Tab-separated table of C-alpha atoms in Angstrom:
chain	number	residue	atom	x	y	z
A	250	MET	CA	0.000	0.000	0.000
A	251	LYS	CA	1.536	3.333	-0.979
A	252	GLN	CA	0.521	6.177	1.229
A	253	ASN	CA	0.887	9.695	-0.051
A	254	ILE	CA	0.441	11.580	3.178
A	255	TYR	CA	2.360	14.636	1.973
A	256	ASP	CA	-0.406	15.335	-0.540
A	257	ASN	CA	-2.904	15.613	2.308
A	258	ASP	CA	-3.299	19.419	2.512
A	259	THR	CA	-3.655	19.612	6.294
A	260	PHE	CA	-0.603	17.398	6.768
A	261	PHE	CA	1.458	19.310	4.240
A	262	GLU	CA	0.655	22.694	5.811
A	263	LYS	CA	1.559	21.489	9.293
A	264	TYR	CA	4.680	19.791	7.960
A	265	GLN	CA	5.815	23.018	6.296
A	266	GLU	CA	5.275	24.908	9.557
A	267	ILE	CA	7.519	22.492	11.442
A	268	ARG	CA	10.233	22.516	8.820
A	269	ALA	CA	10.113	26.319	8.647
A	270	ARG	CA	11.233	26.431	12.298
A	271	GLU	CA	14.984	26.232	12.457
A	272	ASN	CA	14.931	24.296	15.706
A	273	ASN	CA	13.337	20.993	14.794
A	274	TYR	CA	14.413	17.373	15.208
A	275	ASN	CA	15.513	17.092	11.593
A	276	ASN	CA	17.797	20.119	11.608
A	277	LEU	CA	19.245	19.594	15.062
A	278	LEU	CA	19.465	15.828	15.346
A	279	GLU	CA	18.983	13.844	12.158
A	280	GLN	CA	20.577	16.101	9.558
A	281	PRO	CA	23.982	16.735	11.218
A	282	ASN	CA	24.472	13.002	11.679
A	283	PHE	CA	23.189	12.159	8.222
A	284	PHE	CA	25.567	14.734	6.693
A	285	SER	CA	28.516	13.285	8.627
A	286	LEU	CA	28.211	10.096	6.550
A	287	ILE	CA	27.854	11.580	3.044
A	288	PRO	CA	30.603	10.308	0.715
A	289	ASN	CA	32.590	12.480	-1.686
A	290	LEU	CA	30.090	13.608	-4.338
A	291	GLU	CA	32.486	14.964	-6.976
A	292	ASN	CA	31.201	13.890	-10.400
A	293	LYS	CA	28.847	11.313	-8.869
A	294	VAL	CA	25.409	10.141	-10.016
A	295	VAL	CA	22.953	10.428	-7.139
A	296	LEU	CA	19.435	9.201	-6.445
A	297	ASP	CA	17.569	10.788	-3.535
A	298	ILE	CA	14.525	8.751	-2.498
A	299	GLY	CA	11.823	10.803	-0.795
A	300	CYS	CA	13.492	14.018	-1.937
A	301	GLY	CA	10.795	16.282	-0.502
A	302	MET	CA	11.352	19.869	-1.579
A	303	GLY	CA	14.664	19.022	-3.198
A	304	ASN	CA	17.050	20.716	-0.794
A	305	PHE	CA	19.310	17.724	-0.393
A	306	ALA	CA	19.377	17.046	-4.144
A	307	ALA	CA	20.443	20.658	-4.709
A	308	TYR	CA	23.078	20.313	-1.963
A	309	CYS	CA	24.568	17.318	-3.799
A	310	ILE	CA	24.866	19.439	-6.953
A	311	SER	CA	26.616	22.139	-4.921
A	312	GLN	CA	29.100	19.477	-3.808
A	313	GLY	CA	30.002	18.597	-7.386
A	314	ALA	CA	27.595	15.762	-8.176
A	315	LYS	CA	27.233	15.192	-11.928
A	316	HIS	CA	23.571	14.369	-11.831
A	317	VAL	CA	20.970	14.046	-9.082
A	318	THR	CA	17.533	12.500	-9.483
A	319	GLY	CA	15.122	13.327	-6.705
A	320	ILE	CA	11.975	11.247	-6.472
A	321	ASP	CA	9.021	11.659	-4.181
A	322	ILE	CA	5.548	10.182	-4.138
A	323	SER	CA	4.060	13.592	-3.297
A	324	SER	CA	3.164	15.907	-6.165
A	325	ASN	CA	3.113	18.765	-3.624
A	326	MET	CA	6.744	18.095	-2.808
A	327	ILE	CA	7.845	17.652	-6.398
A	328	ALA	CA	6.098	20.896	-7.435
A	329	HIS	CA	7.978	22.757	-4.695
A	330	ALA	CA	11.265	21.088	-5.591
A	331	LYS	CA	10.973	21.986	-9.271
A	332	LYS	CA	10.141	25.597	-8.426
A	333	ARG	CA	12.941	26.006	-5.886
A	334	HIS	CA	15.827	24.255	-7.547
A	335	ILE	CA	16.638	24.637	-11.212
A	336	HIS	CA	19.897	23.192	-12.498
A	337	GLU	CA	20.815	21.160	-15.560
A	338	GLY	CA	22.115	18.360	-13.339
A	339	LEU	CA	18.858	18.095	-11.382
A	340	THR	CA	15.806	16.001	-12.201
A	341	PHE	CA	12.740	15.708	-10.011
A	342	GLU	CA	10.135	13.021	-10.584
A	343	GLN	CA	6.861	12.293	-8.888
A	344	ALA	CA	7.031	8.540	-8.392
A	345	ALA	CA	6.917	5.762	-5.838
A	346	PHE	CA	10.363	4.158	-5.820
A	347	GLU	CA	8.708	0.738	-5.884
A	348	ASP	CA	7.335	1.568	-9.359
A	349	MET	CA	10.540	3.002	-10.804
A	350	THR	CA	12.637	1.133	-13.325
A	351	VAL	CA	16.311	1.338	-12.430
A	352	THR	CA	19.260	0.586	-14.682
A	353	ASN	CA	21.765	-1.848	-13.160
A	354	GLY	CA	24.904	-0.404	-11.627
A	355	THR	CA	24.415	3.182	-12.756
A	356	ILE	CA	24.198	5.056	-9.462
A	357	ASP	CA	27.091	6.040	-7.167
A	358	PHE	CA	25.101	7.259	-4.198
A	359	VAL	CA	21.558	6.560	-3.039
A	360	SER	CA	20.346	8.770	-0.211
A	361	SER	CA	17.107	8.775	1.701
A	362	SER	CA	16.262	10.827	4.740
A	363	LEU	CA	13.374	9.667	6.927
A	364	ALA	CA	11.387	8.030	4.141
A	365	PHE	CA	12.020	4.275	4.362
A	366	HIS	CA	9.605	3.741	7.249
A	367	TYR	CA	6.789	4.695	4.857
A	368	ILE	CA	7.666	1.888	2.442
A	369	ALA	CA	5.815	-1.420	2.870
A	370	ASP	CA	8.165	-3.786	1.044
A	371	PHE	CA	11.595	-3.150	2.522
A	372	GLN	CA	13.163	-6.197	0.895
A	373	LEU	CA	12.124	-5.083	-2.594
A	374	LEU	CA	13.248	-1.536	-1.852
A	375	ILE	CA	16.741	-2.569	-0.789
A	376	LYS	CA	17.083	-5.096	-3.609
A	377	LYS	CA	16.245	-2.401	-6.168
A	378	ILE	CA	18.693	0.015	-4.571
A	379	SER	CA	21.444	-2.594	-4.521
A	380	THR	CA	20.794	-3.352	-8.201
A	381	ALA	CA	20.890	0.340	-9.114
A	382	LEU	CA	24.180	0.967	-7.268
A	383	CYS	CA	27.510	0.490	-8.998
A	384	LYS	CA	30.189	-1.565	-7.246
A	385	GLY	CA	31.525	0.498	-4.340
A	386	GLY	CA	28.441	2.706	-4.454
A	387	ILE	CA	26.991	3.978	-1.186
A	388	LEU	CA	23.522	3.813	0.328
A	389	LEU	CA	22.893	6.280	3.153
A	390	PHE	CA	19.512	6.350	4.832
A	391	SER	CA	17.808	7.388	8.025
A	392	LEU	CA	14.538	6.147	9.457
A	393	GLU	CA	12.581	6.120	12.663
A	394	HIS	CA	14.328	3.905	15.186
A	395	PRO	CA	12.841	0.410	15.711
A	396	ILE	CA	12.501	1.136	19.432
A	397	VAL	CA	10.113	3.942	18.467
A	398	THR	CA	8.217	2.245	15.647
A	399	ALA	CA	7.585	-0.959	17.636
A	400	ASN	CA	4.599	0.201	19.665
A	401	LYS	CA	1.052	0.135	18.390
A	402	GLY	CA	-1.041	3.242	18.881
A	403	ARG	CA	0.071	4.117	22.384
A	404	GLU	CA	1.753	7.123	23.895
A	405	ASN	CA	5.309	5.847	24.164
A	406	TRP	CA	6.606	8.216	26.824
A	407	ILE	CA	5.262	7.276	30.219
A	408	THR	CA	4.910	10.071	32.778
A	409	ASN	CA	3.976	10.218	36.427
A	410	LYS	CA	1.009	12.248	37.727
A	411	GLU	CA	3.131	15.402	37.757
A	412	GLY	CA	3.891	14.937	34.075
A	413	ASP	CA	7.566	14.025	34.559
A	414	LEU	CA	8.914	11.488	32.096
A	415	LEU	CA	9.548	8.134	33.714
A	416	TYR	CA	10.680	6.027	30.759
A	417	PHE	CA	9.860	5.043	27.203
A	418	ALA	CA	7.487	2.120	26.674
A	419	VAL	CA	8.450	-0.615	24.212
A	420	ASP	CA	6.073	-3.334	23.106
A	421	ASN	CA	5.380	-5.564	20.077
A	422	TYR	CA	9.003	-5.264	18.942
A	423	GLN	CA	8.999	-8.612	17.116
A	424	ASP	CA	5.649	-8.033	15.425
A	425	GLU	CA	6.758	-6.306	12.261
A	426	GLY	CA	4.499	-4.472	9.867
A	427	LEU	CA	2.013	-1.634	9.630
A	428	ARG	CA	1.597	0.896	12.410
A	429	THR	CA	-0.696	3.887	12.317
A	430	GLN	CA	0.569	6.993	14.050
A	431	ASN	CA	-1.046	10.293	14.786
A	432	TRP	CA	1.590	12.769	13.659
A	433	LEU	CA	0.203	16.085	12.381
A	434	VAL	CA	-2.897	14.242	11.154
A	435	GLU	CA	-4.538	10.985	12.176
A	436	ASN	CA	-3.620	7.569	10.803
A	437	VAL	CA	-0.250	8.172	9.224
A	438	MET	CA	0.899	4.729	8.086
A	439	ILE	CA	4.440	3.610	8.803
A	440	TYR	CA	6.090	0.190	8.912
A	441	HIS	CA	7.924	-1.253	11.871
A	442	ARG	CA	10.910	-3.481	11.239
A	443	THR	CA	13.358	-4.826	13.788
A	444	MET	CA	17.000	-3.788	13.826
A	445	SER	CA	18.028	-7.254	12.654
A	446	THR	CA	15.564	-7.236	9.744
A	447	ILE	CA	16.857	-3.854	8.596
A	448	LEU	CA	20.522	-4.856	8.741
A	449	ASN	CA	20.122	-8.439	7.477
A	450	THR	CA	18.116	-7.186	4.493
A	451	LEU	CA	21.006	-4.918	3.519
A	452	ILE	CA	23.551	-7.714	3.888
A	453	GLU	CA	21.434	-10.253	1.980
A	454	SER	CA	21.104	-7.743	-0.876
A	455	GLY	CA	24.885	-7.435	-1.249
A	456	LEU	CA	25.384	-4.293	0.815
A	457	GLN	CA	28.112	-4.161	3.436
A	458	ILE	CA	27.341	-2.161	6.564
A	459	GLU	CA	29.904	0.592	7.075
A	460	LYS	CA	28.507	2.632	9.935
A	461	MET	CA	25.415	3.081	12.077
A	462	ILE	CA	24.394	6.135	14.055
A	463	GLU	CA	21.729	6.387	16.725
A	464	PRO	CA	21.943	10.179	17.027
A	465	VAL	CA	22.452	12.056	20.269
A	466	PRO	CA	21.993	15.824	20.236
A	467	SER	CA	24.882	18.243	20.714
A	468	GLU	CA	24.867	20.527	23.772
A	469	GLU	CA	24.047	23.429	21.500
A	470	ALA	CA	21.108	21.562	19.994
A	471	VAL	CA	19.700	20.857	23.463
A	472	CYS	CA	20.045	24.572	24.325
A	473	ASN	CA	18.011	25.432	21.231
A	474	LEU	CA	15.398	22.722	21.759
A	475	PRO	CA	15.350	21.394	25.352
A	476	SER	CA	12.986	18.518	24.488
A	477	LEU	CA	15.952	16.945	22.686
A	478	ASN	CA	17.180	15.903	26.139
A	479	LYS	CA	14.834	12.935	25.790
A	480	GLU	CA	17.127	11.604	23.077
A	481	PHE	CA	19.582	10.433	25.731
A	482	ARG	CA	16.861	8.173	27.096
A	483	ARG	CA	16.072	6.394	23.825
A	484	PRO	CA	16.982	7.158	20.178
A	485	SER	CA	14.453	8.628	17.717
A	486	PHE	CA	16.383	7.799	14.594
A	487	LEU	CA	18.635	5.215	13.022
A	488	ILE	CA	21.099	6.209	10.304
A	489	VAL	CA	22.912	3.558	8.281
A	490	ARG	CA	25.620	3.761	5.662
A	491	ALA	CA	26.280	0.684	3.518
A	492	LYS	CA	28.467	-0.085	0.504
A	493	LYS	CA	27.655	-2.206	-2.546
A	494	VAL	CA	30.225	-4.993	-2.739
B	203	MET	CA	37.208	-3.958	36.471
B	204	LYS	CA	36.970	-7.700	36.108
B	205	GLN	CA	34.131	-9.278	37.964
B	206	ASN	CA	34.283	-12.931	38.726
B	207	ILE	CA	30.707	-13.505	39.748
B	208	TYR	CA	30.748	-17.203	38.896
B	209	ASP	CA	33.206	-17.795	41.723
B	210	ASN	CA	30.668	-16.411	44.178
B	211	ASP	CA	29.372	-19.650	45.742
B	212	THR	CA	25.752	-18.526	46.141
B	213	PHE	CA	25.662	-17.290	42.549
B	214	PHE	CA	27.282	-20.432	41.201
B	215	GLU	CA	24.863	-22.725	43.017
B	216	LYS	CA	21.819	-20.821	41.798
B	217	TYR	CA	23.279	-20.657	38.307
B	218	GLN	CA	23.787	-24.409	38.259
B	219	GLU	CA	20.187	-24.927	39.365
B	220	ILE	CA	18.878	-22.829	36.463
B	221	ARG	CA	21.096	-24.475	33.906
B	222	ALA	CA	20.124	-27.914	35.220
B	223	ARG	CA	16.523	-27.211	34.197
B	224	GLU	CA	16.062	-28.092	30.567
B	225	ASN	CA	13.556	-25.314	30.012
B	226	ASN	CA	15.576	-22.153	30.478
B	227	TYR	CA	16.136	-19.091	28.303
B	228	ASN	CA	19.554	-20.316	27.179
B	229	ASN	CA	18.402	-23.708	25.957
B	230	LEU	CA	15.132	-22.585	24.416
B	231	LEU	CA	15.973	-19.177	23.008
B	232	GLU	CA	19.620	-18.235	22.852
B	233	GLN	CA	21.264	-21.570	22.055
B	234	PRO	CA	19.167	-22.647	19.021
B	235	ASN	CA	19.781	-19.269	17.383
B	236	PHE	CA	23.447	-19.227	18.328
B	237	PHE	CA	23.890	-22.721	16.887
B	238	SER	CA	22.192	-21.708	13.623
B	239	LEU	CA	25.150	-19.386	12.912
B	240	ILE	CA	28.068	-21.720	13.702
B	241	PRO	CA	30.404	-22.123	10.707
B	242	ASN	CA	31.828	-25.426	9.502
B	243	LEU	CA	34.261	-26.541	12.217
B	244	GLU	CA	36.110	-29.309	10.373
B	245	ASN	CA	39.814	-29.029	11.240
B	246	LYS	CA	39.365	-25.529	12.693
B	247	VAL	CA	41.150	-23.799	15.568
B	248	VAL	CA	38.564	-22.431	17.985
B	249	LEU	CA	38.628	-20.048	20.946
B	250	ASP	CA	35.581	-19.998	23.212
B	251	ILE	CA	35.501	-16.922	25.467
B	252	GLY	CA	33.541	-17.420	28.663
B	253	CYS	CA	33.504	-21.171	28.096
B	254	GLY	CA	31.743	-21.966	31.381
B	255	MET	CA	31.630	-25.694	31.976
B	256	GLY	CA	33.100	-26.431	28.566
B	257	ASN	CA	30.069	-27.928	26.843
B	258	PHE	CA	30.364	-25.763	23.745
B	259	ALA	CA	34.105	-26.353	23.467
B	260	ALA	CA	33.466	-30.118	23.596
B	261	TYR	CA	30.710	-29.738	20.998
B	262	CYS	CA	33.189	-28.052	18.631
B	263	ILE	CA	35.530	-31.035	19.009
B	264	SER	CA	32.627	-33.376	18.196
B	265	GLN	CA	32.099	-31.348	15.009
B	266	GLY	CA	35.665	-31.962	13.860
B	267	ALA	CA	37.500	-28.940	15.260
B	268	LYS	CA	41.270	-29.515	15.414
B	269	HIS	CA	41.795	-27.624	18.653
B	270	VAL	CA	39.537	-25.698	21.012
B	271	THR	CA	40.721	-23.411	23.785
B	272	GLY	CA	38.076	-22.551	26.317
B	273	ILE	CA	38.783	-19.678	28.674
B	274	ASP	CA	36.787	-18.436	31.602
B	275	ILE	CA	37.540	-16.051	34.431
B	276	SER	CA	35.870	-18.408	36.917
B	277	SER	CA	37.982	-21.120	38.488
B	278	ASN	CA	34.726	-22.899	39.435
B	279	MET	CA	33.795	-23.111	35.788
B	280	ILE	CA	37.236	-24.181	34.596
B	281	ALA	CA	37.412	-26.900	37.280
B	282	HIS	CA	34.072	-28.287	36.088
B	283	ALA	CA	35.092	-28.042	32.431
B	284	LYS	CA	38.357	-29.917	32.998
B	285	LYS	CA	36.561	-32.630	34.925
B	286	ARG	CA	33.743	-33.072	32.413
B	287	HIS	CA	35.554	-32.873	29.108
B	288	ILE	CA	38.846	-34.620	28.461
B	289	HIS	CA	40.173	-34.699	24.912
B	290	GLU	CA	43.607	-34.094	23.403
B	291	GLY	CA	42.178	-31.265	21.289
B	292	LEU	CA	40.726	-29.443	24.286
B	293	THR	CA	42.438	-26.894	26.527
B	294	PHE	CA	40.744	-25.034	29.347
B	295	GLU	CA	42.346	-22.006	30.974
B	296	GLN	CA	41.284	-19.853	33.835
B	297	ALA	CA	41.905	-16.351	32.517
B	298	ALA	CA	40.325	-13.005	31.735
B	299	PHE	CA	40.442	-12.580	27.980
B	300	GLU	CA	41.695	-9.019	28.461
B	301	ASP	CA	44.871	-10.463	30.016
B	302	MET	CA	45.487	-13.186	27.435
B	303	THR	CA	48.236	-12.919	24.858
B	304	VAL	CA	46.959	-13.926	21.434
B	305	THR	CA	49.011	-14.821	18.402
B	306	ASN	CA	48.047	-12.907	15.256
B	307	GLY	CA	45.856	-14.640	12.721
B	308	THR	CA	45.915	-18.085	14.317
B	309	ILE	CA	42.253	-18.679	15.126
B	310	ASP	CA	39.501	-19.700	12.694
B	311	PHE	CA	36.516	-19.283	14.962
B	312	VAL	CA	35.970	-17.227	18.106
B	313	SER	CA	32.747	-17.970	19.953
B	314	SER	CA	31.243	-16.407	23.028
B	315	SER	CA	27.837	-17.046	24.476
B	316	LEU	CA	26.388	-14.434	26.861
B	317	ALA	CA	29.735	-13.263	28.232
B	318	PHE	CA	30.572	-9.988	26.446
B	319	HIS	CA	28.234	-7.880	28.576
B	320	TYR	CA	30.502	-8.662	31.537
B	321	ILE	CA	33.547	-7.145	29.829
B	322	ALA	CA	34.315	-3.481	30.534
B	323	ASP	CA	36.514	-2.610	27.559
B	324	PHE	CA	34.572	-3.750	24.506
B	325	GLN	CA	36.879	-1.982	22.058
B	326	LEU	CA	39.960	-3.768	23.392
B	327	LEU	CA	38.079	-7.071	23.445
B	328	ILE	CA	37.023	-6.843	19.800
B	329	LYS	CA	40.416	-5.565	18.695
B	330	LYS	CA	42.126	-8.539	20.323
B	331	ILE	CA	39.657	-10.944	18.756
B	332	SER	CA	40.118	-9.410	15.326
B	333	THR	CA	43.890	-9.677	15.711
B	334	ALA	CA	43.652	-13.315	16.761
B	335	LEU	CA	41.380	-14.298	13.859
B	336	CYS	CA	42.829	-15.412	10.552
B	337	LYS	CA	41.520	-13.815	7.352
B	338	GLY	CA	38.020	-15.148	6.733
B	339	GLY	CA	37.770	-16.268	10.357
B	340	ILE	CA	34.432	-15.951	12.134
B	341	LEU	CA	33.402	-14.278	15.382
B	342	LEU	CA	30.048	-15.425	16.741
B	343	PHE	CA	28.756	-13.951	19.980
B	344	SER	CA	25.589	-13.378	21.929
B	345	LEU	CA	24.927	-10.839	24.641
B	346	GLU	CA	22.078	-9.224	26.496
B	347	HIS	CA	20.181	-6.951	24.137
B	348	PRO	CA	20.878	-3.186	24.452
B	349	ILE	CA	17.153	-2.569	25.016
B	350	VAL	CA	17.477	-4.696	28.153
B	351	THR	CA	20.854	-3.488	29.418
B	352	ALA	CA	19.978	0.215	29.012
B	353	ASN	CA	18.012	0.689	32.234
B	354	LYS	CA	19.585	1.409	35.563
B	355	GLY	CA	18.399	-0.584	38.536
B	356	ARG	CA	14.697	-0.616	37.771
B	357	GLU	CA	12.214	-3.368	37.098
B	358	ASN	CA	11.985	-3.190	33.320
B	359	TRP	CA	8.617	-4.870	32.838
B	360	ILE	CA	5.817	-2.554	33.822
B	361	THR	CA	2.600	-4.186	35.046
B	362	ASN	CA	-0.826	-2.902	36.005
B	363	LYS	CA	-2.341	-3.432	39.447
B	364	GLU	CA	-3.540	-6.895	38.416
B	365	GLY	CA	0.017	-7.861	37.556
B	366	ASP	CA	-0.530	-7.983	33.770
B	367	LEU	CA	2.418	-6.875	31.694
B	368	LEU	CA	1.807	-3.517	30.023
B	369	TYR	CA	5.118	-2.876	28.289
B	370	PHE	CA	8.871	-2.868	28.755
B	371	ALA	CA	10.491	0.303	30.082
B	372	VAL	CA	13.539	1.720	28.307
B	373	ASP	CA	15.658	4.524	29.708
B	374	ASN	CA	19.264	5.781	29.661
B	375	TYR	CA	19.880	4.077	26.328
B	376	GLN	CA	22.603	6.513	25.270
B	377	ASP	CA	24.373	6.468	28.621
B	378	GLU	CA	26.756	3.581	28.105
B	379	GLY	CA	28.693	1.860	30.829
B	380	LEU	CA	28.343	-0.035	34.074
B	381	ARG	CA	24.991	-1.329	35.277
B	382	THR	CA	24.410	-3.347	38.391
B	383	GLN	CA	21.716	-5.987	38.194
B	384	ASN	CA	20.214	-8.244	40.765
B	385	TRP	CA	20.284	-11.631	39.060
B	386	LEU	CA	20.621	-14.587	41.407
B	387	VAL	CA	22.652	-12.384	43.754
B	388	GLU	CA	22.812	-8.632	44.277
B	389	ASN	CA	25.035	-6.262	42.317
B	390	VAL	CA	26.020	-8.309	39.319
B	391	MET	CA	28.007	-5.908	37.133
B	392	ILE	CA	27.303	-5.739	33.421
B	393	TYR	CA	28.070	-3.121	30.787
B	394	HIS	CA	25.492	-1.439	28.596
B	395	ARG	CA	26.461	-0.514	25.062
B	396	THR	CA	24.192	0.769	22.302
B	397	MET	CA	23.499	-1.246	19.181
B	398	SER	CA	25.534	1.210	17.109
B	399	THR	CA	28.543	1.015	19.459
B	400	ILE	CA	28.488	-2.783	19.295
B	401	LEU	CA	28.298	-2.928	15.494
B	402	ASN	CA	30.597	0.029	14.757
B	403	THR	CA	33.256	-1.434	17.049
B	404	LEU	CA	33.223	-4.656	15.021
B	405	ILE	CA	33.453	-2.773	11.722
B	406	GLU	CA	36.220	-0.458	12.931
B	407	SER	CA	38.220	-3.519	14.022
B	408	GLY	CA	38.100	-5.051	10.554
B	409	LEU	CA	35.168	-7.384	11.069
B	410	GLN	CA	32.357	-7.498	8.520
B	411	ILE	CA	28.873	-8.088	9.884
B	412	GLU	CA	27.313	-11.163	8.309
B	413	LYS	CA	24.126	-11.681	10.278
B	414	MET	CA	22.268	-10.483	13.350
B	415	ILE	CA	19.580	-12.313	15.284
B	416	GLU	CA	17.228	-10.902	17.899
B	417	PRO	CA	15.792	-14.298	18.885
B	418	VAL	CA	12.098	-15.123	19.009
B	419	PRO	CA	11.076	-18.398	20.628
B	420	SER	CA	9.605	-21.279	18.662
B	421	GLU	CA	6.016	-22.372	19.398
B	422	GLU	CA	7.388	-25.469	21.078
B	423	ALA	CA	9.673	-23.378	23.284
B	424	VAL	CA	6.734	-21.236	24.405
B	425	CYS	CA	4.779	-24.418	25.244
B	426	ASN	CA	7.662	-25.550	27.427
B	427	LEU	CA	8.229	-22.171	29.065
B	428	PRO	CA	5.216	-19.824	28.698
B	429	SER	CA	7.123	-16.788	30.030
B	430	LEU	CA	9.006	-16.834	26.709
B	431	ASN	CA	5.919	-15.168	25.224
B	432	LYS	CA	7.368	-11.910	26.512
B	433	GLU	CA	10.116	-12.250	23.920
B	434	PHE	CA	7.700	-11.086	21.214
B	435	ARG	CA	7.338	-7.790	23.078
B	436	ARG	CA	11.067	-6.995	23.264
B	437	PRO	CA	14.197	-9.099	22.649
B	438	SER	CA	16.341	-10.438	25.516
B	439	PHE	CA	19.375	-11.256	23.412
B	440	LEU	CA	21.415	-10.087	20.463
B	441	ILE	CA	23.445	-12.577	18.431
B	442	VAL	CA	25.982	-11.358	15.875
B	443	ARG	CA	28.146	-13.189	13.373
B	444	ALA	CA	31.022	-11.281	11.776
B	445	LYS	CA	33.885	-12.183	9.470
B	446	LYS	CA	37.499	-10.992	9.566
B	447	VAL	CA	38.265	-9.314	6.254
């Protein structure tokens, strides 16, 4: 099932509001760690899956990439991307990656920031990426951490009567599959997969794991957004870099 | 700090009682998954770290291993191992692995079942193992899962007033280091490390991750020990197989 939540107008408006704030989880926590694992992009062919408004695709061009294709299932996102970023090395396409035809071994770098938890068939996704990558090519992706995606429709942070956080609740970890979350709007569909499923799927598809990050915020980030302190108690995100062998 | 809890008489007695029961977590959950990742042992040189009473070392010999060294910090354990298993290919030594001198590239297979969470310096441990392994050699180990080791001195399973399990509590995940647990006796020292620290340490030491298992019990295992049903809610163990490259 392919969900196109970013074409829900209410969702998209609220999403834009959050991203417009400088101090959000993406900018302060996920992005710095994601960027720390980007390979050299000089003259490279890049595919950005879930490219959103195209900022990362444009960044890759600024770092010398030869060509960057950004794809996103949301026509809202692709419209914004095409308006914002115009460059001969940039192509934006409205498409679900599952439906795309990829040419074997043509891509040097596949990136995807916080999109893979929306994709139902992770095995197919990774197999297609591995096929598209050239030998030595890099896949870098981030997603919601399995500790976070495990639970089914429950508030995960448990507080006492005074509202102080006590701990984070984990349940249903081994029961992989669809979860519906209420984030910005009701019933956003994401898919829970265990840590071992995520990593074994990469390995079985011919990708060698190079590095994993479960991000912790910098002191400065916590100053700017105190709620980031919770990140020391359990990770929100998982970032993985893997190489096609 | 090297803790030698298995030489505490109370602990050792209670431990022997648990292991004497056929239906325990090791036999029903950890061991079948651990065994599923053992490489071909024909004519191989094996090192078993935390060998306990030597059963696994003896098993390796039965599978054709040329020589197996079993080491354990506990003199209780080593005394039992030496008494139980006598074979020209078997050597048991009472030693902390941190203190052992290893010869470069001489070992084909390093195994360790549920011992690494007792070792303070994980980086040194893995570096020494990687040095000892020959090219293509395999490290297979299991340890307590980071979701479980994260918490500090709290009951991790949260129940309602009726005693029904609600969820598992996670806290302090990013705060690595010493934890004291009450398991059989008070103040058993173990070390919490995040999933990313565990896997990145392997990779940085020249080991390539081949497979990870977060075990779920079989139907038969749950029949024999109903409390194993909890394992679907969060994993107790992490099993990793990695190859020296």
